[in-house]
Coordinates of N, CA and C in Angstrom, one line a residue:
Chain A
X166 N 0.8 -1.2 0.0 CA 0.0 0.0 0.0 C 0.9 1.3 0.0
X167 N 0.3 2.3 -0.6 CA 1.1 3.5 -0.7 C 1.2 4.2 0.7
X168 N 2.3 4.8 1.0 CA 2.4 5.4 2.3 C 3.5 6.5 2.3
X169 N 3.5 7.4 3.2 CA 4.5 8.5 3.3 C 4.9 8.5 4.8
X170 N 6.2 8.5 5.0 CA 6.7 8.5 6.4 C 7.6 9.8 6.6
X171 N 7.2 10.5 7.6 CA 8.0 11.6 8.1 C 8.5 11.2 9.5
X172 N 9.8 10.8 9.5 CA 10.3 10.2 10.8 C 10.4 11.2 12.0
X173 N 10.5 12.5 11.7 CA 10.6 13.4 12.8 C 9.3 14.1 13.1
X174 N 8.8 13.9 14.3 CA 7.5 14.5 14.6 C 7.7 15.9 15.0
X175 N 8.8 16.2 15.6 CA 9.1 17.6 16.1 C 10.6 17.9 16.0
X176 N 10.9 19.1 15.4 CA 12.2 19.5 15.2 C 12.3 21.0 15.7
X177 N 13.4 21.2 16.4 CA 13.7 22.6 16.9 C 15.1 23.0 16.3
X178 N 15.1 24.2 15.6 CA 16.3 24.7 15.1 C 16.5 26.2 15.5
X179 N 17.7 26.7 15.5 CA 17.9 28.1 15.8 C 17.7 28.9 14.6
X180 N 17.3 30.1 14.8 CA 17.1 31.0 13.6 C 18.4 31.2 12.9
X181 N 18.4 31.1 11.6 CA 19.7 31.3 10.9 C 20.3 29.9 10.6
X182 N 20.0 28.9 11.3 CA 20.6 27.6 11.0 C 19.9 26.9 9.8
X183 N 20.6 25.9 9.3 CA 20.0 25.2 8.2 C 19.0 24.2 8.6
X184 N 18.2 23.7 7.7 CA 17.1 22.8 8.0 C 17.0 21.7 7.0
X185 N 16.7 20.5 7.5 CA 16.4 19.4 6.6 C 15.3 18.6 7.2
X186 N 14.1 18.5 6.5 CA 13.0 17.7 7.0 C 12.9 16.4 6.1
X187 N 12.8 15.3 6.7 CA 12.9 14.0 6.0 C 11.5 13.5 5.6
X188 N 11.5 12.9 4.4 CA 10.3 12.3 3.9 C 10.7 11.1 3.1
X189 N 10.1 10.0 3.4 CA 10.2 8.7 2.6 C 8.8 8.3 2.2
X190 N 8.8 7.7 1.0 CA 7.5 7.2 0.5 C 7.6 5.8 0.0
X191 N 6.4 5.2 0.0 CA 6.3 3.8 -0.6 C 5.3 3.9 -1.6
X192 N 5.7 3.6 -2.9 CA 4.8 3.7 -4.0 C 5.4 3.0 -5.2
X193 N 4.7 2.1 -5.8 CA 5.3 1.3 -6.9 C 5.6 2.0 -8.2
X194 N 5.0 3.1 -8.5 CA 5.1 3.8 -9.7 C 5.9 5.1 -9.5
X195 N 6.1 5.8 -10.6 CA 6.8 7.1 -10.4 C 5.8 8.0 -9.7
X196 N 6.3 8.6 -8.6 CA 5.4 9.4 -7.8 C 5.4 10.9 -8.2
X197 N 4.3 11.5 -7.8 CA 4.3 13.0 -7.8 C 4.5 13.3 -6.3
X198 N 5.4 14.2 -6.0 CA 5.7 14.5 -4.6 C 5.5 16.0 -4.3
X199 N 5.0 16.2 -3.1 CA 4.7 17.6 -2.7 C 5.1 17.8 -1.3
X200 N 5.4 19.1 -1.0 CA 5.6 19.6 0.4 C 4.6 20.7 0.6
X201 N 3.8 20.6 1.7 CA 2.9 21.7 2.1 C 3.3 22.1 3.5
X202 N 3.0 23.4 3.8 CA 3.2 23.9 5.1 C 1.9 24.4 5.6
X203 N 1.7 24.2 6.9 CA 0.4 24.6 7.6 C 0.8 25.4 8.9
X204 N 0.4 26.6 8.9 CA 0.5 27.5 10.0 C -0.7 27.3 10.9
X205 N -0.6 27.6 12.2 CA -1.7 27.4 13.1 C -3.0 28.0 12.6
X206 N -4.1 27.2 12.6 CA -5.4 27.8 12.2 C -5.5 28.0 10.7
X207 N -4.5 27.6 9.9 CA -4.5 27.9 8.5 C -4.6 26.6 7.7
X208 N -5.0 26.7 6.4 CA -5.0 25.6 5.5 C -3.6 25.3 5.1
X209 N -3.4 24.4 4.2 CA -2.1 23.9 3.7 C -1.7 24.8 2.5
X210 N -0.5 25.3 2.6 CA 0.1 26.1 1.5 C 1.1 25.2 0.8
X211 N 1.1 25.2 -0.5 CA 2.1 24.4 -1.3 C 3.4 25.1 -1.3
X212 N 4.5 24.4 -0.9 CA 5.8 24.9 -0.9 C 6.5 24.6 -2.3
X213 N 6.4 23.4 -2.7 CA 7.0 22.9 -3.9 C 6.4 21.6 -4.3
X214 N 6.7 21.2 -5.6 CA 6.2 19.9 -6.1 C 7.2 19.3 -7.0
X215 N 7.2 18.0 -7.2 CA 8.0 17.3 -8.1 C 7.1 16.4 -9.0
X216 N 7.2 16.7 -10.3 CA 6.4 15.8 -11.2 C 7.4 15.0 -12.1
X217 N 8.4 15.6 -12.6 CA 9.4 14.9 -13.4 C 10.5 15.9 -13.7
X218 N 11.6 15.4 -14.3 CA 12.7 16.3 -14.7 C 13.7 16.4 -13.6
X219 N 14.2 17.6 -13.5 CA 15.3 17.9 -12.5 C 14.9 17.4 -11.1
X220 N 15.7 16.6 -10.5 CA 15.3 16.1 -9.2 C 15.5 17.1 -8.1
X221 N 16.1 18.2 -8.3 CA 16.2 19.2 -7.3 C 15.2 20.3 -7.7
X222 N 14.2 20.5 -6.8 CA 13.2 21.5 -7.1 C 13.2 22.6 -6.2
X223 N 13.0 23.8 -6.7 CA 12.9 25.0 -5.9 C 11.5 25.4 -5.6
X224 N 11.3 25.9 -4.4 CA 9.9 26.3 -4.0 C 9.9 27.7 -3.5
X225 N 8.8 28.0 -2.9 CA 8.7 29.4 -2.3 C 9.4 29.5 -1.0
X226 N 9.6 30.7 -0.5 CA 10.1 31.0 0.8 C 11.5 30.4 0.9
X227 N 12.3 30.2 -0.1 CA 13.6 29.8 -0.1 C 13.8 28.3 0.2
X228 N 12.7 27.5 0.1 CA 12.8 26.1 0.3 C 13.2 25.3 -1.0
X229 N 13.8 24.2 -0.8 CA 14.1 23.3 -2.0 C 14.0 21.9 -1.5
X230 N 13.8 21.0 -2.4 CA 13.7 19.5 -2.1 C 14.3 18.7 -3.2
X231 N 14.9 17.6 -2.8 CA 15.6 16.7 -3.7 C 14.9 15.4 -3.8
X232 N 14.5 14.9 -4.9 CA 13.9 13.6 -5.1 C 15.1 12.6 -5.4
X233 N 15.1 11.6 -4.5 CA 16.1 10.5 -4.7 C 15.4 9.2 -4.8
X234 N 15.3 8.7 -6.1 CA 14.5 7.5 -6.3 C 15.1 6.3 -5.6
X235 N 16.4 6.2 -5.6 CA 17.1 5.1 -5.0 C 16.8 5.0 -3.5
X236 N 16.5 6.1 -2.9 CA 16.3 6.1 -1.4 C 14.8 6.3 -1.1
X237 N 14.0 6.4 -2.2 CA 12.5 6.7 -2.0 C 12.4 7.9 -1.0
X238 N 13.1 8.9 -1.3 CA 13.1 10.1 -0.4 C 12.8 11.4 -1.1
X239 N 12.3 12.3 -0.4 CA 12.0 13.7 -1.0 C 12.2 14.7 0.2
X240 N 13.4 14.9 0.6 CA 13.7 15.7 1.8 C 13.6 17.2 1.4
X241 N 13.1 17.9 2.4 CA 13.0 19.4 2.2 C 14.1 20.1 2.9
X242 N 14.7 21.1 2.3 CA 15.8 21.8 2.9 C 15.6 23.3 2.8
X243 N 16.3 24.0 3.7 CA 16.4 25.5 3.7 C 17.7 25.9 4.3
X244 N 18.5 26.7 3.7 CA 19.8 27.0 4.2 C 19.9 27.8 5.4
X245 N 18.9 28.7 5.6 CA 18.8 29.6 6.7 C 17.4 29.8 7.2
X246 N 17.0 29.3 8.3 CA 15.7 29.3 8.8 C 15.3 30.7 9.4
X247 N 14.1 31.2 9.2 CA 13.6 32.4 9.7 C 12.6 32.0 10.8
X248 N 12.4 32.9 11.7 CA 11.4 32.6 12.8 C 10.0 32.4 12.2
X249 N 9.7 33.0 11.1 CA 8.4 32.9 10.5 C 8.2 31.5 9.8
X250 N 9.2 30.7 9.8 CA 9.1 29.3 9.2 C 8.5 28.3 10.2
X251 N 8.4 28.7 11.4 CA 7.8 27.9 12.4 C 6.4 27.5 12.0
X252 N 6.1 26.2 11.8 CA 4.8 25.7 11.3 C 4.9 24.2 11.3
X253 N 3.9 23.6 10.7 CA 3.9 22.1 10.5 C 4.1 21.9 9.0
X254 N 4.9 20.9 8.7 CA 5.2 20.6 7.3 C 4.8 19.2 7.0
X255 N 4.1 19.1 5.8 CA 3.6 17.8 5.4 C 4.1 17.5 4.0
X256 N 4.6 16.2 3.9 CA 5.0 15.7 2.7 C 3.9 14.8 2.2
X257 N 3.7 14.8 0.8 CA 2.6 14.1 0.3 C 3.0 13.4 -1.0
X258 N 2.5 12.3 -1.3 CA 2.7 11.6 -2.6 C 1.4 11.6 -3.4
X259 N 1.4 12.0 -4.6 CA 0.2 12.0 -5.5 C 0.2 10.7 -6.3
X260 N -0.9 10.0 -6.1 CA -1.0 8.7 -6.8 C -1.2 8.9 -8.3
X261 N -0.5 8.2 -9.1 CA -0.5 8.5 -10.5 C -1.4 7.4 -11.2
X262 N -2.7 7.9 -11.5 CA -3.6 7.0 -12.1 C -3.7 7.4 -13.6
X263 N -2.9 6.7 -14.4 CA -3.0 7.0 -15.8 C -2.7 8.4 -16.2
X264 N -1.8 9.0 -15.4 CA -1.4 10.4 -15.7 C -2.1 11.4 -14.8
X265 N -3.1 10.9 -14.1 CA -3.8 11.9 -13.2 C -3.3 11.7 -11.8
X266 N -3.1 12.7 -11.1 CA -2.7 12.7 -9.7 C -3.7 13.3 -8.8
X267 N -4.8 12.6 -8.7 CA -6.0 13.1 -8.0 C -6.0 12.7 -6.5
X268 N -5.2 11.8 -6.1 CA -5.3 11.4 -4.7 C -4.0 11.6 -4.0
X269 N -4.0 12.4 -3.0 CA -2.8 12.7 -2.2 C -2.8 11.9 -0.9
X270 N -1.6 11.2 -0.7 CA -1.4 10.5 0.6 C -0.4 11.4 1.4
X271 N -0.8 11.8 2.5 CA 0.0 12.7 3.4 C 0.8 11.9 4.4
X272 N 1.9 12.4 4.8 CA 2.6 12.0 6.0 C 2.0 12.6 7.2
X273 N 2.5 12.2 8.4 CA 1.9 12.7 9.6 C 2.4 14.1 10.0
X274 N 3.3 14.6 9.3 CA 3.8 16.0 9.5 C 5.0 16.1 10.5
X275 N 5.7 17.2 10.3 CA 6.8 17.5 11.2 C 6.6 18.9 11.7
X276 N 6.5 19.1 13.0 CA 6.3 20.4 13.6 C 7.6 21.0 13.8
X277 N 7.8 22.2 13.2 CA 9.1 22.9 13.3 C 9.0 24.1 14.3
X278 N 9.9 24.1 15.2 CA 10.0 25.2 16.1 C 11.3 25.9 15.9
X279 N 11.3 27.3 15.9 CA 12.5 28.1 15.6 C 12.9 28.9 16.9
X280 N 14.1 28.6 17.4 CA 14.6 29.3 18.5 C 15.2 30.6 18.1
X281 N 15.0 31.7 18.9 CA 15.7 33.0 18.5 C 17.2 32.9 18.7
Chain B
X99 N -6.6 36.6 -7.3 CA -7.5 35.5 -7.4 C -7.8 35.0 -6.0
X100 N -9.1 34.8 -5.7 CA -9.5 34.4 -4.4 C -9.2 32.9 -4.2
X101 N -8.9 32.5 -3.0 CA -8.5 31.2 -2.7 C -9.8 30.4 -2.4
X102 N -9.6 29.2 -1.9 CA -10.7 28.3 -1.5 C -11.3 28.9 -0.2
X103 N -12.6 29.0 -0.3 CA -13.3 29.6 0.9 C -14.1 28.5 1.6
X104 N -14.0 28.5 2.9 CA -14.7 27.5 3.7 C -15.4 28.3 4.8
X105 N -16.6 27.8 5.1 CA -17.3 28.3 6.3 C -18.2 27.2 7.0
X106 N -18.4 27.3 8.3 CA -17.8 28.2 9.2 C -16.3 27.8 9.4
X107 N -15.6 28.7 10.1 CA -14.2 28.3 10.4 C -14.2 27.5 11.7
X108 N -15.1 27.7 12.6 CA -15.2 26.9 13.8 C -16.6 26.5 14.1
X109 N -16.8 25.3 14.6 CA -18.2 24.9 14.9 C -18.1 24.0 16.2
X110 N -18.9 24.3 17.1 CA -19.0 23.4 18.3 C -20.5 22.9 18.4
X111 N -20.6 21.6 18.5 CA -22.0 21.0 18.6 C -21.9 19.9 19.7
X112 N -23.1 19.5 20.1 CA -23.2 18.4 20.9 C -23.4 17.1 20.1
X113 N -23.0 16.0 20.7 CA -23.1 14.8 19.9 C -24.5 14.5 19.6
X114 N -24.7 13.8 18.5 CA -26.0 13.4 17.9 C -26.6 14.6 17.1
X115 N -26.1 15.8 17.2 CA -26.6 16.9 16.4 C -26.0 16.8 14.9
X116 N -26.8 17.4 14.0 CA -26.2 17.5 12.6 C -25.3 18.7 12.5
X117 N -24.5 18.6 11.5 CA -23.6 19.8 11.2 C -23.3 19.8 9.7
X118 N -23.1 20.9 9.1 CA -22.8 21.1 7.7 C -21.6 22.0 7.5
X119 N -20.8 21.7 6.5 CA -19.7 22.6 6.2 C -19.8 23.0 4.7
X120 N -19.4 24.2 4.4 CA -19.5 24.7 3.0 C -18.2 25.0 2.5
X121 N -18.0 24.8 1.2 CA -16.8 25.1 0.5 C -17.0 25.7 -0.9
X122 N -16.3 26.8 -1.2 CA -16.4 27.4 -2.5 C -15.0 27.3 -3.1
X123 N -14.8 26.6 -4.2 CA -13.4 26.4 -4.7 C -12.9 27.6 -5.5
X124 N -11.7 27.5 -5.9 CA -11.1 28.6 -6.7 C -11.9 28.6 -8.1
X125 N -12.2 29.7 -8.6 CA -12.9 29.9 -9.8 C -12.2 29.1 -10.9
X126 N -13.0 28.3 -11.7 CA -12.4 27.5 -12.8 C -11.9 26.2 -12.4
X127 N -11.8 25.9 -11.1 CA -11.3 24.6 -10.7 C -12.5 23.6 -10.7
X128 N -12.4 22.5 -11.5 CA -13.5 21.6 -11.7 C -13.4 20.4 -10.7
X129 N -12.3 20.3 -10.0 CA -12.1 19.2 -9.1 C -12.1 19.7 -7.7
X130 N -12.9 19.1 -6.8 CA -13.0 19.5 -5.5 C -12.9 18.3 -4.5
X131 N -12.2 18.6 -3.4 CA -11.8 17.5 -2.5 C -12.3 17.9 -1.1
X132 N -12.7 16.9 -0.3 CA -12.9 17.1 1.1 C -12.0 16.2 1.8
X133 N -11.2 16.7 2.8 CA -10.3 16.0 3.6 C -10.6 16.1 5.1
X134 N -10.3 15.1 5.8 CA -10.4 15.1 7.3 C -9.0 15.1 7.8
X135 N -8.8 16.0 8.8 CA -7.5 16.1 9.4 C -7.6 15.9 10.9
X136 N -7.3 14.8 11.5 CA -7.3 14.6 12.9 C -6.0 15.3 13.5
X137 N -6.1 15.5 14.8 CA -5.0 16.2 15.5 C -3.8 15.4 15.4
X138 N -2.7 16.1 15.0 CA -1.4 15.4 14.9 C -1.2 14.5 13.7
X139 N -2.2 14.6 12.8 CA -2.1 13.7 11.6 C -2.2 14.5 10.3
X140 N -1.8 13.9 9.2 CA -2.0 14.5 7.9 C -3.4 14.4 7.4
X141 N -3.8 15.2 6.5 CA -5.1 15.1 5.9 C -5.4 13.7 5.2
X142 N -6.6 13.3 5.3 CA -7.0 12.1 4.6 C -8.2 12.4 3.8
X143 N -8.2 11.9 2.5 CA -9.3 12.2 1.6 C -10.6 11.5 2.0
X144 N -11.6 12.3 2.0 CA -13.0 11.8 2.2 C -13.7 11.5 0.9
X145 N -13.7 12.5 0.0 CA -14.4 12.4 -1.2 C -13.8 13.4 -2.2
X146 N -13.8 13.0 -3.5 CA -13.3 13.9 -4.6 C -14.4 14.0 -5.6
X147 N -14.7 15.2 -6.1 CA -15.6 15.5 -7.1 C -14.9 16.0 -8.4
X148 N -15.4 15.5 -9.5 CA -15.0 16.1 -10.8 C -16.3 16.7 -11.3
X149 N -16.4 18.0 -11.4 CA -17.6 18.7 -11.7 C -18.7 18.2 -10.7
X150 N -19.8 17.8 -11.1 CA -20.9 17.3 -10.2 C -20.7 15.9 -9.7
X151 N -19.8 15.2 -10.3 CA -19.7 13.7 -10.0 C -18.7 13.4 -8.9
X152 N -19.2 12.6 -8.0 CA -18.3 12.1 -6.9 C -17.6 10.9 -7.5
X153 N -16.3 11.1 -7.8 CA -15.5 10.0 -8.5 C -14.7 9.2 -7.6
X154 N -14.6 9.6 -6.3 CA -13.9 8.8 -5.3 C -14.5 9.1 -4.0
X155 N -15.4 8.3 -3.5 CA -15.9 8.5 -2.1 C -15.7 7.2 -1.3
X156 N -14.7 6.5 -1.6 CA -14.4 5.2 -0.9 C -14.1 5.4 0.6
X157 N -13.6 6.5 0.9 CA -13.2 6.8 2.3 C -14.3 7.5 3.1
X158 N -15.4 7.8 2.5 CA -16.5 8.6 3.2 C -17.4 7.6 4.0
X159 N -17.5 7.8 5.3 CA -18.4 6.9 6.1 C -19.8 7.3 5.8
X160 N -20.4 6.5 4.9 CA -21.7 6.8 4.3 C -22.8 6.7 5.3
X161 N -22.6 6.0 6.4 CA -23.7 5.9 7.3 C -24.1 7.2 8.0
X162 N -23.1 8.1 8.1 CA -23.4 9.4 8.7 C -22.9 10.6 7.9
X163 N -22.1 10.4 7.0 CA -21.5 11.5 6.2 C -22.2 11.5 4.8
X164 N -22.4 12.8 4.4 CA -22.9 12.9 3.0 C -22.3 14.2 2.4
X165 N -22.3 14.3 1.1 CA -21.7 15.4 0.5 C -22.5 15.7 -0.8
X166 N -22.5 16.9 -1.3 CA -23.1 17.2 -2.5 C -22.4 18.4 -3.2
X167 N -22.4 18.4 -4.5 CA -21.9 19.5 -5.3 C -22.8 19.6 -6.5
X168 N -24.0 20.2 -6.3 CA -25.1 20.1 -7.2 C -24.8 20.8 -8.5
X169 N -24.2 21.9 -8.5 CA -23.9 22.7 -9.8 C -22.5 22.7 -10.2
X170 N -21.7 21.8 -9.6 CA -20.3 21.6 -10.0 C -19.4 22.8 -9.5
X171 N -19.9 23.6 -8.6 CA -19.1 24.7 -8.1 C -18.9 24.5 -6.6
X172 N -19.8 25.1 -5.8 CA -19.6 24.9 -4.3 C -20.1 23.6 -3.9
X173 N -19.7 23.2 -2.6 CA -20.0 21.9 -2.1 C -20.3 22.0 -0.6
X174 N -21.1 21.1 -0.2 CA -21.5 20.9 1.2 C -21.2 19.5 1.7
X175 N -20.6 19.5 2.9 CA -20.3 18.2 3.5 C -21.2 18.2 4.8
X176 N -21.9 17.1 5.0 CA -22.8 17.0 6.2 C -22.5 15.8 7.0
X177 N -22.6 15.9 8.3 CA -22.5 14.8 9.2 C -23.8 14.8 10.0
X178 N -24.5 13.6 10.1 CA -25.7 13.5 10.8 C -25.9 12.0 11.2
X179 N -25.9 11.7 12.5 CA -25.6 12.5 13.6 C -24.1 12.6 13.9
X180 N -23.6 13.7 14.5 CA -22.2 13.8 14.8 C -21.9 12.9 16.0
X181 N -20.7 12.4 16.0 CA -20.2 11.6 17.2 C -18.9 12.3 17.7
X182 N -18.5 11.9 18.9 CA -17.4 12.5 19.6 C -16.1 12.4 18.7
X183 N -16.0 11.3 18.1 CA -14.8 11.0 17.3 C -14.7 11.8 16.0
X184 N -15.8 12.6 15.7 CA -15.8 13.4 14.5 C -15.0 14.7 14.7
X185 N -14.7 15.0 15.9 CA -13.9 16.2 16.2 C -12.6 16.2 15.4
X186 N -12.5 17.2 14.6 CA -11.3 17.3 13.7 C -11.4 18.5 12.9
X187 N -10.4 18.7 12.0 CA -10.5 19.8 11.0 C -10.9 19.2 9.7
X188 N -11.9 19.8 9.0 CA -12.4 19.4 7.7 C -11.9 20.4 6.7
X189 N -11.0 19.9 5.8 CA -10.4 20.7 4.8 C -11.0 20.5 3.4
X190 N -11.2 21.6 2.7 CA -11.6 21.5 1.3 C -10.4 22.0 0.4
X191 N -10.3 21.3 -0.7 CA -9.3 21.7 -1.7 C -9.9 21.7 -3.1
X192 N -9.2 22.4 -4.0 CA -9.7 22.3 -5.4 C -8.5 22.3 -6.3
X193 N -8.7 21.8 -7.5 CA -7.7 21.8 -8.5 C -8.3 21.8 -9.9
X194 N -7.5 22.0 -10.9 CA -8.0 22.0 -12.3 C -7.5 20.7 -12.9
X195 N -8.5 20.0 -13.5 CA -8.1 18.8 -14.1 C -8.6 18.8 -15.6
X196 N -7.7 19.1 -16.5 CA -8.1 19.2 -17.9 C -8.5 17.8 -18.4
X197 N -9.4 17.6 -19.3 CA -9.9 16.3 -19.7 C -8.7 15.5 -20.2
X198 N -8.6 14.3 -19.6 CA -7.6 13.3 -20.1 C -6.1 13.7 -19.7
X199 N -6.0 14.7 -18.8 CA -4.6 15.1 -18.4 C -4.5 15.0 -16.9
X200 N -3.3 15.1 -16.4 CA -3.0 15.0 -15.0 C -3.6 16.2 -14.3
X201 N -4.1 16.0 -13.1 CA -4.7 17.1 -12.3 C -3.6 18.0 -11.9
X202 N -4.0 19.3 -11.8 CA -3.1 20.3 -11.4 C -2.9 20.2 -9.8
X203 N -2.1 21.0 -9.3 CA -1.9 21.1 -7.9 C -3.2 21.4 -7.1
X204 N -3.3 20.8 -5.9 CA -4.4 21.0 -5.1 C -4.2 22.2 -4.2
X205 N -5.1 23.1 -4.1 CA -5.1 24.3 -3.3 C -6.1 24.2 -2.1
X206 N -5.6 24.4 -0.9 CA -6.5 24.1 0.2 C -7.1 25.4 0.8
X207 N -8.3 25.2 1.4 CA -8.9 26.2 2.2 C -8.4 26.2 3.6
X208 N -8.9 27.2 4.5 CA -8.4 27.2 5.8 C -8.9 26.1 6.7
X209 N -10.0 25.5 6.3 CA -10.6 24.4 7.1 C -11.6 24.9 8.1
X210 N -12.4 23.9 8.5 CA -13.4 24.1 9.5 C -13.0 23.2 10.7
X211 N -12.8 23.8 11.9 CA -12.5 23.0 13.0 C -13.8 22.7 13.8
X212 N -14.1 21.4 13.8 CA -15.3 20.9 14.5 C -15.0 20.3 15.8
X213 N -15.7 20.7 16.8 CA -15.6 20.1 18.2 C -17.0 19.6 18.5
X214 N -17.0 18.3 18.8 CA -18.2 17.6 19.2 C -18.2 17.3 20.7
X215 N -19.1 17.8 21.5 CA -19.1 17.7 22.9 C -20.1 16.6 23.4

């Protein structure tokens, strides 16, 4: 069955430090991969997505993610974290039904805290 | 461009009462999704509409949950009767799915936080 694992439930980093959030997926076909961010009381905002092509994708707010097929991973990175990045981050895989990616399977999320 | 609109943002009801949530997708988005997000979990799909048709409702608990999208635009999700375990955030999302092509990115609304007492 398809699944997404985010091993880190909670991460704390200092402002200005680098960040890497881990995401592993289980899916038999070529996945569509997404990272969303959710601030308290808000809906999910798309940070970036991977459909095909270059395995290093750039997103909004200075985030990037790298797709590694051999490791079934799609880790999210940011070189320097800002206090406003404190939020919950969700990795998701889009199931590819004949070219359509209409079903998203989400991980359980990683809650990021940023220390001043 | 306006985003996905949901109302109400918060709802508190007693168990066994009915409740309804409303969603208006982004203009031009023909695909609409309802997700359930329990505390500390990622969203889980309840139902997906393409225009007026519910094309995936396999995860919708049909004994108490119902949804409709009569004109292919806005949608309503209903629970009747509500149970304590229904306390969660109900998220609506929309996307554009051109005929025969991959669906575009899903855009989410702010959600409705339901508390059942």
